[in-house]
mmCIF file of C-alpha atoms and ligand atoms in Angstrom:
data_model
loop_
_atom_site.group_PDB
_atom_site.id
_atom_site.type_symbol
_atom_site.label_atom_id
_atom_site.label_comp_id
_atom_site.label_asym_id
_atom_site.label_seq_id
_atom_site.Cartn_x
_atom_site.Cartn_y
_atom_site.Cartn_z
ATOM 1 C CA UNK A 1 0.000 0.000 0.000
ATOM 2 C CA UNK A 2 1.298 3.580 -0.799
ATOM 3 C CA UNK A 3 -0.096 6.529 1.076
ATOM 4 C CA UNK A 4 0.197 10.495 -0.284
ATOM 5 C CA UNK A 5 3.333 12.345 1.195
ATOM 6 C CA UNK A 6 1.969 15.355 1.884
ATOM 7 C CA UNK A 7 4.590 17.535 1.795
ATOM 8 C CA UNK A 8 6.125 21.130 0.192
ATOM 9 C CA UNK A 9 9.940 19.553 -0.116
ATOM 10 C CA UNK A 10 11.678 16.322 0.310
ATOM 11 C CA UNK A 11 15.151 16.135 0.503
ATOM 12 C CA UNK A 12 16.679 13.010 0.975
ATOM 13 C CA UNK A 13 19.577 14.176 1.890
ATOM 14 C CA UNK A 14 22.182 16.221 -0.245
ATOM 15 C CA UNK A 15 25.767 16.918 0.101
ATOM 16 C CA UNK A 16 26.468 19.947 2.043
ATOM 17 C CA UNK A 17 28.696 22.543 0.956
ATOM 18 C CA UNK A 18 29.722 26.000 1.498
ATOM 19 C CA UNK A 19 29.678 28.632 -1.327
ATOM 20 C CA UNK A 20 32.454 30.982 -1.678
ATOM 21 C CA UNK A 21 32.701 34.086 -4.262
ATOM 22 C CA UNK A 22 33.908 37.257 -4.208
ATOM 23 C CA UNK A 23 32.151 40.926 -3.981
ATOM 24 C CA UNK A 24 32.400 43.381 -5.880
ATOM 25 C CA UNK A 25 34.940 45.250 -3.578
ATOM 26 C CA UNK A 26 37.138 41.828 -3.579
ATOM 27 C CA UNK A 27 35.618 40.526 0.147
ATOM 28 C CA UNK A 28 35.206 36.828 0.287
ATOM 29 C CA UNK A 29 31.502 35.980 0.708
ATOM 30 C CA UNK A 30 29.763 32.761 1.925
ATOM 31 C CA UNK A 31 26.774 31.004 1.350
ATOM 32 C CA UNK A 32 25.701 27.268 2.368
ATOM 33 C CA UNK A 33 23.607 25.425 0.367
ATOM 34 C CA UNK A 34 22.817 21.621 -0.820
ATOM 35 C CA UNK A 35 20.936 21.629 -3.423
ATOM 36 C CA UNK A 36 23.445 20.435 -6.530
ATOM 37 C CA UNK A 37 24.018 17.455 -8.701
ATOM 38 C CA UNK A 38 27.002 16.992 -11.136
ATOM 39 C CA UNK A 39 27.626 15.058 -14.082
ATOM 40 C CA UNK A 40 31.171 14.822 -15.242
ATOM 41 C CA UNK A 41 32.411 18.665 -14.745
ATOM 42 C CA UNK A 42 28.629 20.076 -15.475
ATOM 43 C CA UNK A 43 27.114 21.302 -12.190
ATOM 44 C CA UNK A 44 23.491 22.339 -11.659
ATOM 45 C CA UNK A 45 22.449 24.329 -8.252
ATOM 46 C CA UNK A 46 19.256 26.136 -7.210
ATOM 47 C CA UNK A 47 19.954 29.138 -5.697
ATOM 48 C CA UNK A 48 17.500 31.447 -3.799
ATOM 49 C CA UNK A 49 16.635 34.875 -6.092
ATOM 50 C CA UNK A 50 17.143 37.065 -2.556
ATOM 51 C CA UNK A 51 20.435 35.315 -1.682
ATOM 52 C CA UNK A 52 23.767 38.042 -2.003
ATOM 53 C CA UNK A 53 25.261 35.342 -4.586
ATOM 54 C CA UNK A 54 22.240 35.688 -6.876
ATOM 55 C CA UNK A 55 22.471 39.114 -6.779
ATOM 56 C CA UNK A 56 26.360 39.430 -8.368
ATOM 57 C CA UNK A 57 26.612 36.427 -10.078
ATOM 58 C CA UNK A 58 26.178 38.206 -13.270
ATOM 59 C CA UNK A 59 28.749 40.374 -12.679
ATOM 60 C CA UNK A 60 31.650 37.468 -11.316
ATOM 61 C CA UNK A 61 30.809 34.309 -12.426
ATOM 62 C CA UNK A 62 33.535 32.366 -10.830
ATOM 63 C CA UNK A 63 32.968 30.815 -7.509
ATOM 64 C CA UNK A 64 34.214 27.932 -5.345
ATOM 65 C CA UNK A 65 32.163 25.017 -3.506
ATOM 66 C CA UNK A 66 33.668 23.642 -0.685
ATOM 67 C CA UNK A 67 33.292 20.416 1.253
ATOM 68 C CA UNK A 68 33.669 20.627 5.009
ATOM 69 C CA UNK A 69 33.768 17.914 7.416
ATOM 70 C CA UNK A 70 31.281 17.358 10.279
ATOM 71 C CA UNK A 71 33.709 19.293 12.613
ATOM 72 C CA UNK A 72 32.858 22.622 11.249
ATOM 73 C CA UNK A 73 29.178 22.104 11.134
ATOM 74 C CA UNK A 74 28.557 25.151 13.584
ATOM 75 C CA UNK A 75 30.414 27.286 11.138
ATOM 76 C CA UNK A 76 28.667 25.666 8.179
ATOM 77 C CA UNK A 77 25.063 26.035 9.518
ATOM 78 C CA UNK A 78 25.870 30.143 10.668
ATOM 79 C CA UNK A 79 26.780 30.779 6.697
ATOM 80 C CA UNK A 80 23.550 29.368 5.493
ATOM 81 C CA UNK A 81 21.295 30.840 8.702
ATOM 82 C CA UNK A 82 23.242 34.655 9.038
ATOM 83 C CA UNK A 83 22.220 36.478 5.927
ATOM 84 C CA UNK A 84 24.795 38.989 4.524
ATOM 85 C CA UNK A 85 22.186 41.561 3.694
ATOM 86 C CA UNK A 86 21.982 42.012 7.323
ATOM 87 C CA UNK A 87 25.072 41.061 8.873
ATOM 88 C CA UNK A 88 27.690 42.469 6.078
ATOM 89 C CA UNK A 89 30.460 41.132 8.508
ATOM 90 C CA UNK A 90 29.254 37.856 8.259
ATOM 91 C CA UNK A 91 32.297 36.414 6.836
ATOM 92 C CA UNK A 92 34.261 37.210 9.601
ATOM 93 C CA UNK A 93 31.354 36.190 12.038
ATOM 94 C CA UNK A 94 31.824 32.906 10.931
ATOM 95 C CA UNK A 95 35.501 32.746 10.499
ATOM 96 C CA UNK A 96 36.681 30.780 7.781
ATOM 97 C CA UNK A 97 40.254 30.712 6.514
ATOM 98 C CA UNK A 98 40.791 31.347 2.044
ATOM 99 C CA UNK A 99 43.352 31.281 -0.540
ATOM 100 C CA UNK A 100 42.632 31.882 -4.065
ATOM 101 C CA UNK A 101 41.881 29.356 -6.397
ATOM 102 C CA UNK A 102 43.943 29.402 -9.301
ATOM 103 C CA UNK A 103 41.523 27.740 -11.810
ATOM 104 C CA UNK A 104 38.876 30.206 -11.136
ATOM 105 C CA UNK A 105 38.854 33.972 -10.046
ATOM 106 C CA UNK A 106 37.477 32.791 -6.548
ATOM 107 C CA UNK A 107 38.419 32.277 -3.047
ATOM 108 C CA UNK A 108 38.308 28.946 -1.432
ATOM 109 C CA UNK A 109 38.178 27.758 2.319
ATOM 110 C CA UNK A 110 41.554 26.522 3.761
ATOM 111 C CA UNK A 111 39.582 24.718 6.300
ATOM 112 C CA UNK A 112 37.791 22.874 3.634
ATOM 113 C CA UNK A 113 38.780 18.953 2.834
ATOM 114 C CA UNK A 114 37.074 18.910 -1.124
ATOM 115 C CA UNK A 115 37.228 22.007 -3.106
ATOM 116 C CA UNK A 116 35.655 22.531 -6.971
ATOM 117 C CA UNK A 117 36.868 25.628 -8.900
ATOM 118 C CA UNK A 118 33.464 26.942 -10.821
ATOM 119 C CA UNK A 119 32.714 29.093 -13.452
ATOM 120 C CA UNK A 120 28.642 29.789 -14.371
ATOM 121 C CA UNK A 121 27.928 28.824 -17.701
ATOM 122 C CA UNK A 122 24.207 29.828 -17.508
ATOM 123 C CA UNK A 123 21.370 31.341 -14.906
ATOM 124 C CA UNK A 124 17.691 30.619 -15.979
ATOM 125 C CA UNK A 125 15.573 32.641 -13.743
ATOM 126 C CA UNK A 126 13.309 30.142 -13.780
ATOM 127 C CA UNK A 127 10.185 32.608 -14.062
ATOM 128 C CA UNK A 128 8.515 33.661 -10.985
ATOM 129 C CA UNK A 129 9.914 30.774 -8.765
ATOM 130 C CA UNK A 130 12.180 31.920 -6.148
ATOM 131 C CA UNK A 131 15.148 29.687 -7.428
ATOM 132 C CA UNK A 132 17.664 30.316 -9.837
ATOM 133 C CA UNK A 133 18.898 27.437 -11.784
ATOM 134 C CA UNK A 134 22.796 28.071 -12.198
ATOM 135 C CA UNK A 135 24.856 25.618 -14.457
ATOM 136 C CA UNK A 136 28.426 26.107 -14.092
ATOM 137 C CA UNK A 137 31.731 24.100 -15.363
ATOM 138 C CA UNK A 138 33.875 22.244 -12.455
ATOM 139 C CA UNK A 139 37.575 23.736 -14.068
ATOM 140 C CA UNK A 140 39.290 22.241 -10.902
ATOM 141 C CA UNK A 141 39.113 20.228 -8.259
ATOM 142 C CA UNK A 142 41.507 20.498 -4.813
ATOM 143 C CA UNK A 143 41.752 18.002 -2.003
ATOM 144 C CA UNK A 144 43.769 17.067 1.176
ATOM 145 C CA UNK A 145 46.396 15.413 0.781
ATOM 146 C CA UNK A 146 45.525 12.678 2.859
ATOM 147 C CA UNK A 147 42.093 11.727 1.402
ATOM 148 C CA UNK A 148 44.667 11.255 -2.224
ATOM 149 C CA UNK A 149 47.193 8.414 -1.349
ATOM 150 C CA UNK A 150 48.436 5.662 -3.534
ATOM 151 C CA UNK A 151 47.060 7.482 -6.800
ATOM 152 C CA UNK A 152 43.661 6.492 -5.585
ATOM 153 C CA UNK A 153 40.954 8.711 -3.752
ATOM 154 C CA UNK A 154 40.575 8.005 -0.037
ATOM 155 C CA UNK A 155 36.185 7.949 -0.006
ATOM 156 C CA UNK A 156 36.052 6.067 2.892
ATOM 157 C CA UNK A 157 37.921 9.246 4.922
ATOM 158 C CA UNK A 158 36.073 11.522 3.695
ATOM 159 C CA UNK A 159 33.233 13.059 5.696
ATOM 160 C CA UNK A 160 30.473 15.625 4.330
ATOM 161 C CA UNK A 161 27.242 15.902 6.502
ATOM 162 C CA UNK A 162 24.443 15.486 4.253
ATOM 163 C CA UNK A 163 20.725 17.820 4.303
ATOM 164 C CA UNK A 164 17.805 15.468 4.878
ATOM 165 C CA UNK A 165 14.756 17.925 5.248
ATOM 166 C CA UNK A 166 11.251 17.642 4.631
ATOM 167 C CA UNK A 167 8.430 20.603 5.610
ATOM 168 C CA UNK A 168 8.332 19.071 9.011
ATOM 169 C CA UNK A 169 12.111 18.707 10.108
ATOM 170 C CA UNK A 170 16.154 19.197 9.183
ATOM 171 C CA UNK A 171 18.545 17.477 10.215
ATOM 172 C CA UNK A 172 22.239 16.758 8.942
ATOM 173 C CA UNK A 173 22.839 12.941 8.566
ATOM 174 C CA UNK A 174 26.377 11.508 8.208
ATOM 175 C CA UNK A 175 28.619 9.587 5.539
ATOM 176 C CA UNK A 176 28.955 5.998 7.103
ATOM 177 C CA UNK A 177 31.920 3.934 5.886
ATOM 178 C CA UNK A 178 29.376 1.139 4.702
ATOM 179 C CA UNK A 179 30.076 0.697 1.014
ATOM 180 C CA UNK A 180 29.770 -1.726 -1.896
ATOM 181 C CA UNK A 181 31.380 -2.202 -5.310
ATOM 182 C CA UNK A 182 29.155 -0.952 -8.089
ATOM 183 C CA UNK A 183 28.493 -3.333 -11.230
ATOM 184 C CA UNK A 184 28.948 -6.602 -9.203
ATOM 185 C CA UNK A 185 24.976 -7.541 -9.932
ATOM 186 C CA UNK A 186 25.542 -6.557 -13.405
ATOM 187 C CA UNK A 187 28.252 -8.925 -13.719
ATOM 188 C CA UNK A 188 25.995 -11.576 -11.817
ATOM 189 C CA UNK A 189 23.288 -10.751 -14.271
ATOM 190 C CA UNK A 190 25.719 -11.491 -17.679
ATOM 191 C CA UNK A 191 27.848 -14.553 -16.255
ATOM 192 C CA UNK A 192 24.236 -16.560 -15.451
ATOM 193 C CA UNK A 193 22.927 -15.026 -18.860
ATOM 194 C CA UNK A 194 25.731 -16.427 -20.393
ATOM 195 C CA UNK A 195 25.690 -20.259 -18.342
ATOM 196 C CA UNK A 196 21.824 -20.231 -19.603
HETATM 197 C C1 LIG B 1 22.129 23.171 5.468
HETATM 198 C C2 LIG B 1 21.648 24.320 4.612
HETATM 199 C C3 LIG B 1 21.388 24.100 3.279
HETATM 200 C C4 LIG B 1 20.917 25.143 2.455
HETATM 201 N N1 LIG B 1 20.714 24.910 1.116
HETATM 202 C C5 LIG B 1 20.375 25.941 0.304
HETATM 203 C C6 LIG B 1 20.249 25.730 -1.103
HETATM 204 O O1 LIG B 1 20.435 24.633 -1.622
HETATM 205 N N2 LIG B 1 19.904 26.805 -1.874
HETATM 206 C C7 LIG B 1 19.712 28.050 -1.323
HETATM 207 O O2 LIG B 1 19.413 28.994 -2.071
HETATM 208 N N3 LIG B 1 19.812 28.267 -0.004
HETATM 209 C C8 LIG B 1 20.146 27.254 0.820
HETATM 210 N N4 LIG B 1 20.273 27.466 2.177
HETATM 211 C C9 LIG B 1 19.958 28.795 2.712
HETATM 212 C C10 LIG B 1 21.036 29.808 2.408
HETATM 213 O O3 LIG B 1 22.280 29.394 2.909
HETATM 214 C C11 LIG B 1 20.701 31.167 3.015
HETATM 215 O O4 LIG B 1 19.493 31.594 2.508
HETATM 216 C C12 LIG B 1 21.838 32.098 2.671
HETATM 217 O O5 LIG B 1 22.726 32.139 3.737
HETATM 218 C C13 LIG B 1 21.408 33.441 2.202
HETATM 219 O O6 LIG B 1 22.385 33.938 1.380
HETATM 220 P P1 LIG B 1 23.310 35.204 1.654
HETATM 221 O O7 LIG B 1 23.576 35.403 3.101
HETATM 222 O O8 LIG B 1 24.536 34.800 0.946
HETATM 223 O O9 LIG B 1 22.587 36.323 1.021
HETATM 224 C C14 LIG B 1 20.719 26.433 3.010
HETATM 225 C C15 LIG B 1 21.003 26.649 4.369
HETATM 226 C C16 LIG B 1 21.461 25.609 5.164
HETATM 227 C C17 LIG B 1 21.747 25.872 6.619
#
């Protein structure tokens, strides 16, 4: 039996990340957000129409996202609460550490374990829906060295609290080290077509 989910959202949880960009006096500006998906270097993100980004992007289109671990959650969850419309000092409120990137005209967060050097590509206003649609090219990617060792990509170190929300509640869930190959039932699937 399926019963209606009545709900305005569902978001079953989403990597979160923390925008960074710079104004147009050369400040570095933060945002958090999770809604994103990639595919190869494409990357797609809604982003609110009244958020400070939304409001320059035009203007810079280079930005950085950055991955933090659960140990900065506090200062994840102030950038995406504190609005900079009415705390202008809200970069420094929160306290994060940057460097530039060098792939994109954008600063990134030293504290920050996975970094992707962006560039827009497009913004579709999306007509009178409060979300911007922004689809930007990944031109770099950064990481600590110790989630890179042996020419292979440490996953099971890495840690990025994910956005589960629905209209009722939020909460951030975590990356568990529980993982499995992919393909393995595809190969099943061909080696007892093949026996048939
Ligand atoms: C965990 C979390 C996830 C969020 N995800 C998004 C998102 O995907 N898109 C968005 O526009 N705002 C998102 N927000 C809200 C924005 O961060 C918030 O509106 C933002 O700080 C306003 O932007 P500004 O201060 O840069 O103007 C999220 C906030 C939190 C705490």
């Amino acid at each position: 039996m399926k019963i209606k989910l009545e709900t305005g959202k569902f978001y079953p949880c989403y990597p979160v990340y923390v925008f960074s960009y710079y104004a147009e006096n050369g400040k570095e500006l933060i945002t958090t957000m999770s809604s994103s998906f990639t595919l190869g270097n494409l990357l797609v993100l809604g982003v609110g129409k009244s958020s400070k980004f939304a409001t320059i992007l035009q203007r810079n289109p280079d930005f950085c996202i950055n991955f933090l671990s659960r140990t900065y959650l506090r200062q994840i969850e102030l950038a995406g609460t504190i609005l900079n419309r009415n705390y202008s000092d809200k970069t420094e409120l929160v306290g994060f550490h940057f460097d530039k990137s060098k792939a994109s005209n954008a600063p990134y967060i030293k504290e920050a374990s996975l970094i992707w050097e962006c560039r827009m590509k497009n913004c579709d206003q999306n007509g009178d829906v409060g979300f911007l649609t922004v689809t930007a090219e990944i031109l770099g990617r950064l990481c600590d060295s110790n989630l890179f060792k042996n020419n292979e990509f440490q996953y099971n170190q890495l840690d990025i609290p994910l956005f589960e929300a629905d209209s009722r509640q939020k909460v951030y869930r975590f990356m568990t080290d529980e993982a499995r190959p992919a393909g393995l039932y595809y190969k099943d699937f061909i080696a007892r077509k093949k026996s048939m």
